Coordinates of C-alpha atoms and ligand atoms in Angstrom, one line a residue:
M1 CA 78.4 108.7 160.2
Q2 CA 80.2 111.8 161.4
Q3 CA 82.6 110.7 164.2
T4 CA 85.6 112.1 166.0
Y5 CA 87.9 109.7 167.6
W6 CA 89.9 110.4 170.8
N7 CA 92.7 108.0 169.7
P8 CA 92.2 107.5 165.9
T9 CA 95.4 105.3 165.5
M10 CA 94.2 102.8 168.0
E11 CA 90.4 103.0 167.5
T12 CA 90.6 102.5 163.8
M13 CA 93.6 100.2 163.5
P14 CA 93.2 97.6 160.8
R15 CA 92.4 94.3 162.5
E16 CA 95.5 92.5 161.2
Q17 CA 97.7 95.1 162.7
L18 CA 95.7 95.0 165.9
R19 CA 96.3 91.3 166.1
V20 CA 100.1 91.8 165.8
L21 CA 99.9 94.2 168.7
Q22 CA 97.7 91.8 170.8
D23 CA 100.2 88.9 170.1
E24 CA 103.1 91.0 171.4
R25 CA 101.2 92.3 174.4
L26 CA 99.8 88.8 175.3
R27 CA 103.3 87.3 175.3
A28 CA 104.5 90.1 177.6
I29 CA 101.7 89.9 180.1
V30 CA 101.9 86.1 180.3
R31 CA 105.6 86.5 181.1
R32 CA 104.9 89.1 183.7
V33 CA 102.2 87.2 185.6
Y34 CA 104.3 84.0 185.4
E35 CA 107.2 85.9 187.1
S36 CA 105.3 88.0 189.6
V37 CA 102.0 86.3 190.5
P38 CA 102.5 82.9 192.2
F39 CA 98.8 82.0 191.6
Y40 CA 99.4 82.2 187.8
R41 CA 102.8 80.5 187.9
H42 CA 101.3 77.5 189.7
K43 CA 98.3 77.4 187.4
M44 CA 100.6 77.4 184.4
Q45 CA 102.9 74.9 185.9
E46 CA 100.0 72.5 186.6
R47 CA 99.3 72.7 182.8
G48 CA 102.9 72.1 182.0
L49 CA 103.2 75.6 180.5
T50 CA 105.9 78.2 180.5
P51 CA 105.6 81.6 178.9
T52 CA 107.5 80.5 175.8
D53 CA 104.6 78.2 174.9
I54 CA 102.4 81.2 174.3
H55 CA 103.3 82.7 170.9
G56 CA 100.2 84.9 170.6
V57 CA 96.4 85.0 170.6
C58 CA 96.3 81.6 168.8
D59 CA 97.5 80.0 172.0
L60 CA 95.0 81.7 174.3
E61 CA 93.0 78.5 174.9
L62 CA 96.1 76.9 176.5
L63 CA 95.9 79.5 179.3
P64 CA 94.0 78.8 182.6
F65 CA 90.8 80.6 183.4
T66 CA 90.5 83.0 186.4
E67 CA 87.2 83.0 188.4
K68 CA 85.9 85.5 190.9
Q69 CA 86.5 82.9 193.6
D70 CA 90.2 83.0 192.8
L71 CA 90.2 86.7 193.7
R72 CA 88.4 85.9 196.9
D73 CA 90.8 83.1 197.8
H74 CA 93.7 85.6 197.4
Y75 CA 91.9 88.5 199.2
P76 CA 92.8 91.2 199.4
F77 CA 96.0 91.8 197.4
G78 CA 97.2 88.2 196.5
L79 CA 96.8 88.6 192.7
F80 CA 98.6 92.0 192.5
A81 CA 101.6 91.8 190.2
V82 CA 103.5 94.7 191.7
P83 CA 104.7 95.7 195.2
Q84 CA 102.1 97.7 197.1
T85 CA 104.3 100.8 196.8
E86 CA 103.4 100.8 193.1
I87 CA 99.6 100.7 193.7
V88 CA 98.0 104.2 193.7
R89 CA 94.3 103.2 193.8
I90 CA 92.2 100.3 195.2
H91 CA 88.6 99.6 194.1
A92 CA 86.4 96.7 195.0
S93 CA 83.4 95.0 193.4
S94 CA 79.9 95.9 194.5
G95 CA 77.9 93.4 196.5
T96 CA 76.9 93.8 200.1
T97 CA 77.7 90.4 201.6
G98 CA 81.0 88.6 202.1
K99 CA 84.4 89.8 201.0
P100 CA 84.5 91.9 197.9
S101 CA 86.9 91.2 195.0
V102 CA 89.6 93.8 195.0
A103 CA 91.5 95.5 192.2
G104 CA 94.7 97.5 192.5
Y105 CA 95.8 100.1 190.0
T106 CA 99.2 101.6 189.3
S107 CA 99.4 105.1 188.1
G108 CA 99.9 103.7 184.5
D109 CA 96.6 101.8 184.9
V110 CA 94.7 104.9 186.0
D111 CA 96.2 106.7 183.0
R112 CA 95.1 104.0 180.6
W113 CA 91.7 103.7 182.1
S114 CA 91.2 107.5 181.8
E115 CA 92.3 107.3 178.2
M116 CA 89.7 104.5 177.5
M117 CA 87.0 106.5 179.2
A118 CA 88.1 109.5 177.1
R119 CA 87.5 107.4 174.0
A120 CA 84.1 106.5 175.5
M121 CA 83.2 110.1 175.9
Y122 CA 84.1 110.8 172.3
C123 CA 81.9 107.9 171.2
G124 CA 79.1 109.9 172.7
S125 CA 80.4 113.2 171.1
I126 CA 81.2 114.5 174.6
N127 CA 84.2 116.9 174.5
K128 CA 85.5 120.0 176.2
Q129 CA 82.4 122.0 175.3
D130 CA 80.4 119.7 177.6
I131 CA 79.3 119.8 181.2
V132 CA 79.2 116.2 182.5
Q133 CA 77.1 115.3 185.5
V134 CA 78.5 112.2 187.1
A135 CA 75.7 110.5 189.1
Y136 CA 77.4 107.1 189.4
G137 CA 78.5 106.5 193.0
Y138 CA 82.0 107.6 193.9
G139 CA 83.9 105.3 196.2
L140 CA 85.0 101.7 196.0
F141 CA 82.6 101.3 193.1
T142 CA 84.4 102.3 189.9
G143 CA 81.5 104.1 188.2
G144 CA 82.0 107.6 189.7
L145 CA 85.8 107.9 189.5
G146 CA 86.0 106.2 186.1
A147 CA 83.5 108.5 184.4
H148 CA 85.1 111.5 186.2
Y149 CA 88.6 110.9 185.0
G150 CA 87.4 110.2 181.4
A151 CA 85.4 113.4 181.3
E152 CA 88.3 115.4 182.7
R153 CA 90.6 113.9 180.2
V154 CA 88.6 115.2 177.3
G155 CA 88.5 118.6 178.9
A156 CA 84.8 118.6 179.9
S157 CA 83.6 120.4 183.0
V158 CA 82.7 117.7 185.5
I159 CA 80.0 117.9 188.1
P160 CA 81.0 115.1 190.6
M161 CA 77.5 114.6 192.1
S162 CA 77.8 110.9 192.9
G163 CA 74.5 108.9 193.3
G164 CA 71.3 109.9 195.0
N165 CA 69.8 113.2 196.3
T166 CA 67.5 113.4 193.3
A167 CA 66.1 116.9 193.9
R168 CA 69.6 118.4 194.1
Q169 CA 70.7 116.4 191.0
L170 CA 67.9 118.1 189.0
M171 CA 68.5 121.5 190.4
L172 CA 72.2 121.5 189.5
M173 CA 71.5 119.8 186.2
E174 CA 69.3 122.8 185.3
D175 CA 71.4 125.5 186.9
F176 CA 74.8 124.3 185.7
G177 CA 73.4 123.4 182.3
A178 CA 74.7 119.8 182.3
T179 CA 74.9 118.4 178.7
A180 CA 75.8 114.9 179.5
L181 CA 74.7 112.5 182.3
C182 CA 76.6 109.4 183.5
C183 CA 74.6 107.0 185.8
T184 CA 72.8 103.7 185.8
P185 CA 69.9 103.4 183.3
S186 CA 67.5 102.8 186.2
Y187 CA 68.6 106.0 187.9
A188 CA 68.4 107.9 184.6
L189 CA 64.8 106.8 184.4
N190 CA 64.2 108.0 188.0
L191 CA 65.7 111.3 187.2
A192 CA 63.4 111.6 184.2
D193 CA 60.4 110.8 186.2
A194 CA 61.3 113.2 188.9
L195 CA 61.7 115.9 186.3
E196 CA 58.2 115.1 185.1
R197 CA 56.8 115.1 188.6
G198 CA 58.5 118.3 189.5
G199 CA 57.0 119.9 186.4
I200 CA 60.4 120.9 185.1
S201 CA 60.1 121.4 181.4
L202 CA 62.7 119.8 179.1
D203 CA 63.6 123.1 177.6
R204 CA 65.2 124.1 180.9
I205 CA 67.5 121.1 180.7
K206 CA 70.4 121.0 178.2
L207 CA 71.2 117.3 178.3
K208 CA 72.0 115.7 175.0
T209 CA 73.8 112.5 175.8
G210 CA 73.7 109.8 178.5
I211 CA 76.4 107.2 179.2
F212 CA 74.5 104.5 181.1
G213 CA 75.6 101.1 182.4
A214 CA 76.6 99.0 185.3
E215 CA 73.4 96.9 185.1
P216 CA 71.5 95.1 182.4
W217 CA 68.9 97.1 180.4
T218 CA 67.0 96.5 177.2
E219 CA 66.6 98.3 173.9
E220 CA 63.0 99.2 175.0
M221 CA 64.4 100.9 178.1
R222 CA 66.8 102.9 175.9
L223 CA 63.9 104.1 173.8
K224 CA 61.9 105.1 176.9
I225 CA 64.9 107.0 178.4
E226 CA 65.7 108.8 175.1
E227 CA 62.0 109.8 174.7
K228 CA 61.7 111.1 178.3
L229 CA 64.9 113.0 178.3
H230 CA 65.4 113.8 174.6
I231 CA 68.9 112.5 174.6
D232 CA 71.1 109.8 172.9
A233 CA 71.5 107.1 175.5
L234 CA 74.6 104.9 175.1
N235 CA 75.4 101.7 176.8
I236 CA 78.7 101.4 178.6
Y237 CA 80.1 98.2 180.1
G238 CA 82.8 97.3 182.5
L239 CA 83.6 95.6 185.8
S240 CA 85.9 96.4 188.6
E241 CA 88.0 93.3 188.4
V242 CA 89.0 94.1 184.8
M243 CA 89.1 97.9 185.1
G244 CA 85.7 99.6 185.7
P245 CA 83.5 101.4 183.2
G246 CA 84.9 101.8 179.7
V247 CA 86.0 98.3 178.9
A248 CA 83.4 98.6 176.2
I249 CA 81.1 101.4 175.0
E250 CA 78.6 102.0 172.2
C251 CA 79.2 104.5 169.5
M252 CA 76.4 106.5 167.9
A253 CA 75.5 103.5 165.7
K254 CA 74.0 102.1 169.0
N255 CA 74.5 98.6 167.8
G256 CA 76.8 96.9 170.2
M257 CA 79.7 98.1 172.5
H258 CA 83.2 98.3 171.1
I259 CA 85.6 96.5 173.4
W260 CA 89.0 98.3 173.5
E261 CA 90.9 95.4 172.1
D262 CA 94.4 97.0 172.3
H263 CA 93.9 96.5 176.1
F264 CA 91.6 93.5 176.4
L265 CA 91.2 90.2 174.6
A266 CA 87.6 89.1 174.7
E267 CA 86.2 85.6 174.2
T268 CA 82.8 84.0 174.8
I269 CA 83.0 80.6 176.5
D270 CA 80.4 77.8 176.2
E271 CA 79.2 75.4 178.9
N272 CA 82.1 73.1 178.0
D273 CA 84.6 75.8 178.6
K274 CA 85.4 76.1 174.9
S275 CA 86.0 79.5 173.3
Q276 CA 83.3 80.1 170.7
P277 CA 83.3 81.7 167.3
Y278 CA 81.9 85.3 167.0
G279 CA 78.1 85.4 167.0
E280 CA 77.6 82.6 169.6
R281 CA 76.3 83.5 173.0
G282 CA 78.6 82.6 175.9
D283 CA 80.3 83.7 179.1
L284 CA 82.3 86.9 178.3
T285 CA 85.9 86.3 179.3
F286 CA 88.7 88.8 179.4
T287 CA 92.5 88.7 179.3
T288 CA 94.0 92.1 180.1
L289 CA 96.8 93.0 177.8
T290 CA 98.2 96.2 179.5
K291 CA 97.2 96.2 183.1
S292 CA 100.1 96.4 185.4
G293 CA 98.6 96.3 189.0
M294 CA 96.4 93.3 188.6
P295 CA 96.6 91.6 185.2
L296 CA 94.1 88.8 184.6
L297 CA 94.2 85.8 182.3
R298 CA 90.9 84.7 180.9
Y299 CA 88.7 86.2 183.6
R300 CA 85.2 84.7 183.5
T301 CA 82.7 87.6 184.0
H302 CA 79.7 85.3 183.8
D303 CA 78.0 88.0 181.8
L304 CA 76.2 86.4 178.8
C305 CA 76.5 88.1 175.4
N306 CA 77.9 87.5 171.9
L307 CA 80.6 89.3 170.0
T308 CA 80.8 90.5 166.4
D309 CA 83.7 91.7 164.2
E310 CA 81.3 92.9 161.5
P311 CA 82.5 96.4 160.3
C312 CA 80.8 99.3 162.2
P313 CA 79.7 102.4 160.4
C314 CA 81.5 104.6 162.9
G315 CA 84.8 103.3 161.5
R316 CA 86.1 101.8 164.7
T317 CA 87.6 98.4 164.1
H318 CA 87.3 96.9 167.6
V319 CA 84.9 94.0 168.1
R320 CA 81.5 94.8 169.6
M321 CA 79.7 92.9 172.4
S322 CA 75.9 92.7 172.4
R323 CA 73.9 93.9 175.4
V324 CA 74.4 91.6 178.4
M325 CA 71.5 89.3 178.3
G326 CA 72.0 88.3 181.9
R327 CA 74.5 86.8 184.2
T328 CA 74.7 83.1 184.7
D329 CA 74.0 83.7 188.4
D330 CA 71.0 86.1 187.7
M331 CA 69.1 83.4 185.8
L332 CA 65.9 82.4 187.4
I333 CA 64.6 78.9 187.0
I334 CA 60.9 79.0 187.3
R335 CA 59.3 75.6 187.1
G336 CA 62.2 74.4 185.0
V337 CA 62.1 77.4 182.6
N338 CA 65.2 79.6 182.5
V339 CA 64.5 83.3 182.5
F340 CA 66.6 86.4 182.9
P341 CA 65.1 89.6 184.4
S342 CA 66.0 91.4 181.2
Q343 CA 63.6 89.1 179.2
I344 CA 60.9 90.1 181.7
E345 CA 61.8 93.8 181.1
H346 CA 61.6 93.2 177.4
A347 CA 58.2 91.6 177.7
L348 CA 56.8 94.3 179.9
L349 CA 57.9 97.1 177.7
Q350 CA 56.0 95.7 174.7
V351 CA 52.8 96.7 176.5
Q352 CA 51.4 100.3 176.5
G353 CA 50.0 101.8 179.8
I354 CA 52.8 100.8 182.2
E355 CA 56.1 102.3 183.2
P356 CA 59.4 100.5 183.1
H357 CA 59.5 100.3 186.9
Y358 CA 59.1 96.7 187.9
H359 CA 60.0 94.1 190.5
I360 CA 60.0 90.4 190.3
V361 CA 59.0 88.2 193.3
V362 CA 59.8 84.5 193.1
D363 CA 58.4 82.1 195.7
R364 CA 57.4 78.5 196.2
Q365 CA 54.0 77.1 197.1
G366 CA 54.3 73.5 198.0
S367 CA 56.6 72.1 195.3
L368 CA 55.6 74.7 192.7
D369 CA 57.6 77.9 191.9
T370 CA 55.5 81.0 191.6
I371 CA 56.5 84.3 190.0
E372 CA 54.8 87.6 190.5
V373 CA 55.7 90.6 188.3
Q374 CA 54.9 93.9 190.0
V375 CA 54.8 96.8 187.6
E376 CA 53.8 100.5 187.8
L377 CA 50.9 101.9 185.9
A378 CA 51.4 104.9 183.8
T379 CA 49.7 107.9 185.3
S380 CA 47.4 108.2 182.3
M381 CA 45.9 104.8 183.3
M382 CA 44.9 105.8 186.8
S383 CA 41.4 106.9 185.7
D384 CA 40.7 103.6 184.0
T385 CA 38.0 101.2 185.1
V386 CA 38.6 97.9 186.9
R387 CA 37.7 96.1 183.7
D388 CA 40.3 98.1 181.7
L389 CA 42.9 97.3 184.3
E390 CA 42.1 93.6 184.2
A391 CA 42.5 93.7 180.5
L392 CA 45.9 95.3 180.9
E393 CA 46.9 92.7 183.4
K394 CA 45.9 90.0 180.9
K395 CA 47.9 91.7 178.1
I396 CA 51.0 91.8 180.3
Q397 CA 50.6 88.1 181.1
I398 CA 50.3 87.3 177.4
S399 CA 53.4 89.3 176.7
L400 CA 55.3 87.5 179.5
A401 CA 54.2 84.2 178.2
S402 CA 55.2 84.9 174.6
H403 CA 58.5 86.8 175.2
A404 CA 59.8 85.3 178.4
L405 CA 57.9 81.9 178.2
I406 CA 56.7 82.2 181.8
S407 CA 53.3 82.1 183.3
A408 CA 53.3 84.8 185.9
S409 CA 50.8 86.6 188.1
V410 CA 50.9 90.4 187.5
K411 CA 50.4 93.0 190.1
L412 CA 49.7 96.5 188.8
C413 CA 51.0 99.1 191.2
Q414 CA 50.4 102.9 191.7
P415 CA 52.8 105.2 189.9
G416 CA 55.8 105.9 192.1
S417 CA 55.1 103.1 194.6
L418 CA 57.9 100.6 193.7
G419 CA 61.3 101.2 195.3
R420 CA 63.7 103.4 193.3
S421 CA 67.4 102.8 192.9
E422 CA 70.1 105.4 193.0
G423 CA 72.7 103.0 191.7
K424 CA 72.2 99.4 190.4
A425 CA 68.6 98.4 190.5
V426 CA 67.6 95.3 192.5
R427 CA 65.0 93.6 190.3
V428 CA 64.4 90.3 192.0
T429 CA 63.3 89.1 195.4
D430 CA 63.7 85.3 195.5
K431 CA 61.9 84.0 198.6
R432 CA 62.9 80.4 197.8
K433 CA 66.4 81.1 199.0
Ligands
DLL1 O1 79.4 98.1 187.3 C1 81.5 99.1 186.4 C2 80.6 100.1 185.7 C3 80.4 101.3 186.2 C4 80.2 99.8 184.4 C5 79.6 102.2 185.5 C6 79.5 100.7 183.6 C7 79.2 101.9 184.2 P1 81.0 96.2 189.0 O2 80.3 96.9 190.1 O3 82.2 95.4 189.3 O4 81.5 97.3 188.0 O5 79.9 95.3 188.3 C8 80.2 94.6 187.1 O6 78.0 94.8 186.3 O7 79.9 92.0 185.4 C9 77.9 93.1 184.7 O8 77.2 92.0 185.3 C10 77.2 94.4 185.2 N1 77.3 95.4 184.1 C11 78.2 96.4 184.0 N2 77.9 97.2 182.9 C12 76.8 96.6 182.3 C13 76.0 96.9 181.2 C14 80.7 98.1 187.3 N3 76.3 98.0 180.4 C15 79.0 93.9 186.6 N4 75.0 96.1 180.9 C16 79.3 93.2 185.3 C17 74.8 95.0 181.7 C18 76.5 95.5 183.1 N5 75.4 94.7 182.8

């Protein structure tokens, strides 16, 4: 596989050498948080630990976990490891209710983040020849500015669109000749549909790559987007507490996202809080090795995935994480069956005749949970008879039963009738809550 690396030394570093670097960086970060963040000093003291007990990655399991609640308890700046005068940027997690979790960045952090996003751009073969349309939201959300700085770092021309205003997005995409698009996968699909609806032919669009993330999506959704836009669609992962987009990104092998392990130590943790071997699904947990504004020890993301260190054809040596299967707090329990919205997406996209626009409504009748899956018909199905549509409904139910193990009622909706997202899609209404 033909690949150009942004930072070949780091991206292809032999794993033994990477481990030596991680050991060194881990010792340094533990010392720093012990000295400058009272929360971590107390947590370590409770465990009878001092920084000299941590010799390297082999001692990682001795360290305490950090939960989102810890960030909330120390809202807004209580976990910062530097004086406020050193902080040049503040971001906060998405979420509309309650206090957000806040992250502070020093100029060094912003520089390292841009470098990691530049690596991500190169993973998608995006370079100074490219025109990058950033349709992630700009603001407290890290998507817009994260992608922006990375695209600028590789010398691309950036169109800082932010999210929304679909008609204008399409006009400028065409007029400016955007070759790369950064947004959520659900918004990419909306843009693709709007192109189709507007009768804009794909020859007028120069897109070749999409860098999509910030929400769970399936392999089937990738194929749909690639087919509709004629692009390579790559998955990018990140979270504001740890950095923002670019913690991990797929290369053109499209087989898992490389986690930049010179900056982050990743583990997956099981229900008993034990670190698991590669290959086992668990709660993705990060220790930041180089962050200076707000370093984190063993931060529990609650994103479920597995890790692999199998060699990748692209030549990068950093471990890969699988797609996020769901978050522990996204999991729906329907009559005792655990199901993630992404399993429902997977089941739906096995069936021909519908579009990947769907919404899940969970309710309770008496003591019984009910689940309705609303999904849009493909325009080509609109002329079908009632009997054909009933047959389609049945097919979807069977697919849901076999792929997601749920018995759901299915509501077929008119094309374009379900709400569209401009950022992260909201897939579920749970009326039981
Ligand atoms: O979503 C950062 C980001 C921006 C990532 C743009 C990628 C692209 P938060 O708003 O803090 O940050 O949300 C983080 O989003 O814990 C996951 O649950 C979810 N998430 C992010 N990327 C992916 C992905 C940004 N590729 C939370 N697949 C994370 C699945 C994702 N879920």
